[in-house]
Coordinates of C-alpha atoms in Angstrom, one line a residue:
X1 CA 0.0 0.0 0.0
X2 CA 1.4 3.0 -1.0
X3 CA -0.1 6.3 0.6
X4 CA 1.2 9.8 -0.6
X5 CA 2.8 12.3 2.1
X6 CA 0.1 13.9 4.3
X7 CA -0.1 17.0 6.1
X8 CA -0.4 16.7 9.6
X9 CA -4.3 18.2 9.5
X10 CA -4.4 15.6 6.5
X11 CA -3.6 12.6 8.8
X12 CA -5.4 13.7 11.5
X13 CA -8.7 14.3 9.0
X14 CA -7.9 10.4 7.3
X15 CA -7.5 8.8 11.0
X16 CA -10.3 11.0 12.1
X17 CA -8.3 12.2 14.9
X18 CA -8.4 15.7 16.4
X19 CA -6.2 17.9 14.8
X20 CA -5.5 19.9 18.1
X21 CA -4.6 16.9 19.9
X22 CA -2.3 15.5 17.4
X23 CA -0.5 18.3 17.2
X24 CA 0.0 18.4 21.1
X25 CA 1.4 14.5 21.3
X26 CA 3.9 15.4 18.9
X27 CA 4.9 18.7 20.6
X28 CA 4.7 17.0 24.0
X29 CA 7.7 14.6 22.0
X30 CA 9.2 15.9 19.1
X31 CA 11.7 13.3 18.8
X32 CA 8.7 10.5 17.5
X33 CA 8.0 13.3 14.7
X34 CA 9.1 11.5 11.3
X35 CA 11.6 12.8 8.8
X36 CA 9.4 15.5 6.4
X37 CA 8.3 14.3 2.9
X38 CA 8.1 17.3 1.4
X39 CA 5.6 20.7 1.2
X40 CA 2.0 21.3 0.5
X41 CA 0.8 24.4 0.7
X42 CA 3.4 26.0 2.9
X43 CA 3.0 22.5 5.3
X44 CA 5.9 20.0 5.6
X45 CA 4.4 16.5 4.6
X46 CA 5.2 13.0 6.2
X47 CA 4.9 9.4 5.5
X48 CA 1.7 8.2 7.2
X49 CA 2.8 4.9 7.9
X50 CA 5.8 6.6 9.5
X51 CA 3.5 8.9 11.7
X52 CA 1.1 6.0 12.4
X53 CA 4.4 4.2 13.6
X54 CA 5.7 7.0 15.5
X55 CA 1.8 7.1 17.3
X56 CA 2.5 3.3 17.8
X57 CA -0.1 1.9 15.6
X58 CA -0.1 0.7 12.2
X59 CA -2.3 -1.6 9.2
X60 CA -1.9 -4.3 8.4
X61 CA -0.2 -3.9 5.3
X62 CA 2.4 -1.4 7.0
X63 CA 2.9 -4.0 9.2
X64 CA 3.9 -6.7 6.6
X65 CA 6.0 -3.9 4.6
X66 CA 7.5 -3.0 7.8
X67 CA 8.5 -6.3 9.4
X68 CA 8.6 -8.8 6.0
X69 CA 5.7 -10.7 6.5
X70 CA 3.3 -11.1 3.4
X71 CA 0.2 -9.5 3.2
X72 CA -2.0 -12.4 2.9
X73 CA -0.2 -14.3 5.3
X74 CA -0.9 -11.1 8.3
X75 CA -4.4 -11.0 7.1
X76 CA -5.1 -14.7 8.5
X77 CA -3.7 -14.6 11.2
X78 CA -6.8 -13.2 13.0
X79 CA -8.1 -16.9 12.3
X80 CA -4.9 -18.8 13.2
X81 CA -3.9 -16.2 16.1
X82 CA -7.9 -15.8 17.7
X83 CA -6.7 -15.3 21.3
X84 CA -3.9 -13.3 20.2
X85 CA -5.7 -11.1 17.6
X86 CA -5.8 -7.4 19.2
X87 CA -8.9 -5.3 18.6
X88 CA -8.5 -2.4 16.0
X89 CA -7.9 1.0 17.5
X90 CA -9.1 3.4 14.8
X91 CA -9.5 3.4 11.1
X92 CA -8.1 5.0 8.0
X93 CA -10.4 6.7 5.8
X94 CA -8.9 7.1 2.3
X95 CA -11.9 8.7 0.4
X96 CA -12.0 5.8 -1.6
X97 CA -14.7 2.6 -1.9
X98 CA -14.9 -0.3 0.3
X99 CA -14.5 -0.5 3.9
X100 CA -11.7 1.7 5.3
X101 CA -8.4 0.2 6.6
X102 CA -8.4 -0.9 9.9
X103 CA -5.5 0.8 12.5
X104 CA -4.0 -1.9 15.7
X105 CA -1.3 -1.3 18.2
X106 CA 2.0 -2.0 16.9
X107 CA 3.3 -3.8 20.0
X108 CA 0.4 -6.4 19.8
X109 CA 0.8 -7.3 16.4
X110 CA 4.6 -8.1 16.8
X111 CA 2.7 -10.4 19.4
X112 CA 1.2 -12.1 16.7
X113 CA 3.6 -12.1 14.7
X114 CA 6.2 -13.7 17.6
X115 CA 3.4 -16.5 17.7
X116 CA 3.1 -17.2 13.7
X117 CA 7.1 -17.4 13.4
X118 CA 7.1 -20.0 16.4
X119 CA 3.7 -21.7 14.8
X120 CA 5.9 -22.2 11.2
X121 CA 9.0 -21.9 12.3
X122 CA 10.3 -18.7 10.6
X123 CA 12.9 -16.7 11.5
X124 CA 11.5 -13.0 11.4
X125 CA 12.8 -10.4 9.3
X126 CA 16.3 -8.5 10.5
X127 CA 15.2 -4.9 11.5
X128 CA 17.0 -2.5 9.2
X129 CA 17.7 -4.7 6.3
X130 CA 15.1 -4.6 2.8
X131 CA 15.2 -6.4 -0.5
X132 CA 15.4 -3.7 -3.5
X133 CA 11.5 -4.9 -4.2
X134 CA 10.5 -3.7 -0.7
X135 CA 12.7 -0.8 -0.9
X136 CA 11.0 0.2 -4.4
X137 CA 7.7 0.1 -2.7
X138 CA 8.4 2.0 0.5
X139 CA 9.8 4.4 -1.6
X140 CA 6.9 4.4 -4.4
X141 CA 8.8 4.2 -7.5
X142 CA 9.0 0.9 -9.7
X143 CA 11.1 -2.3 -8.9
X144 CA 12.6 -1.9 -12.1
X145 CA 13.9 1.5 -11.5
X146 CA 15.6 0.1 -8.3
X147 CA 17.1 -2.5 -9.8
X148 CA 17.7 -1.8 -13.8
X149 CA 18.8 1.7 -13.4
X150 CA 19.9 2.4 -9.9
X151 CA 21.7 0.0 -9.2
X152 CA 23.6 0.3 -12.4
X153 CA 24.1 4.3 -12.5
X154 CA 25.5 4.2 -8.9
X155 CA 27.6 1.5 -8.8
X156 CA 30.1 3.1 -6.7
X157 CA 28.0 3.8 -3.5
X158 CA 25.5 0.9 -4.4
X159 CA 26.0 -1.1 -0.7
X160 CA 26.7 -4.6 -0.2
X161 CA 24.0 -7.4 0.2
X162 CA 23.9 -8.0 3.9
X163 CA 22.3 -11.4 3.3
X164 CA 19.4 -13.2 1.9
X165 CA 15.7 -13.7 2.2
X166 CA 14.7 -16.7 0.1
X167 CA 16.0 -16.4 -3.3
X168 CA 16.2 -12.1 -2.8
X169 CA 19.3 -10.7 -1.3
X170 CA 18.8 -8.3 1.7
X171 CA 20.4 -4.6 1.7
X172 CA 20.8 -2.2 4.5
X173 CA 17.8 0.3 4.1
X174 CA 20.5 3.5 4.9
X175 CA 22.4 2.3 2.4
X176 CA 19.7 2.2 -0.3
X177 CA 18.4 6.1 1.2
X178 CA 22.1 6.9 0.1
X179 CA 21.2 5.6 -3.2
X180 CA 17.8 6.9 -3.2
X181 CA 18.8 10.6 -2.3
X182 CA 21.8 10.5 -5.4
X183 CA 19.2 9.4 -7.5
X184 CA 16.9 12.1 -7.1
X185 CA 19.6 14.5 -7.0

């Protein structure tokens, strides 16, 4: 899922929060304030799966993105995980058909998760480290682009695989921001 960079009175409209008390959590702690994403309107703009992170609560397809899990696998798990499954905490409303995506606490659905990689023995995902695939999609530009052109127009600060996830080798997400940021100049 890939959500263009919000406002904070954006974010706070799509998670039907109150604007006034948003703004106050992330005065009251301006360290969990995300990275800005750019400018609308005189506004800086953020990721909103980073802010929803930084408020401690993601969806599920952030969740998967962020920790490696497969969509469809994270969406079953509310059958295979019933006494673990959390209860959502909010909604996000994109403005768009069908049912709106569901928000849950962050903490409870590494829970879950914990549970699933004992239940099939998987060893979960190495925090900091991406595949160029879930790299191109954080980063909303096309797998191809990743690896076709990047990878081959900055060879010389492309990093080093840090391992492997299945058949796809695993990169160091700063190391592929370093590439990101050169290749957008």
């Amino acid at each position: 899922m890939i959500q263009q960079p919000l406002t904070l009175i954006d974010y706070a409209r799509t998670r039907q929060l109150d604007p006034a008390k948003l703004l106050a959590e992330f005065t009251d702690n301006p360290d969990a304030l995300p990275e800005p994403q750019g400018e609308q309107a005189g506004q800086p703009t953020y990721d909103p799966d980073q802010l929803d992170r930084a408020r401690g609560v993601t969806t599920l397809a952030g969740f998967a993105t962020l920790r490696g899990w497969d969509l469809d696998d994270v969406r079953r798990w509310d059958k295979r995980q019933p006494d673990l499954w959390p209860e959502s905490v909010g909604s996000v409303y994109t403005g768009q058909a069908g049912k709106p995506w569901k928000l849950y606490p962050l903490g409870a659905l590494d829970v879950v998760a914990a549970a699933e990689s004992v239940r099939r023995g998987r060893e979960p995902k190495p925090e900091g480290l991406v595949t160029m695939d879930e790299f191109a999609d954080k980063m909303g530009v096309s797998r191809a682009m990743v690896k076709n052109k990047w990878r081959v127009q900055h060879r010389d600060i492309w990093p080093e695989p840090a391992g492997k996830r299945g058949r796809q080798h695993l990169y160091e997400e700063e190391g592929l921001m370093r590439v990101f940021r050169a290749a957008r100049g």
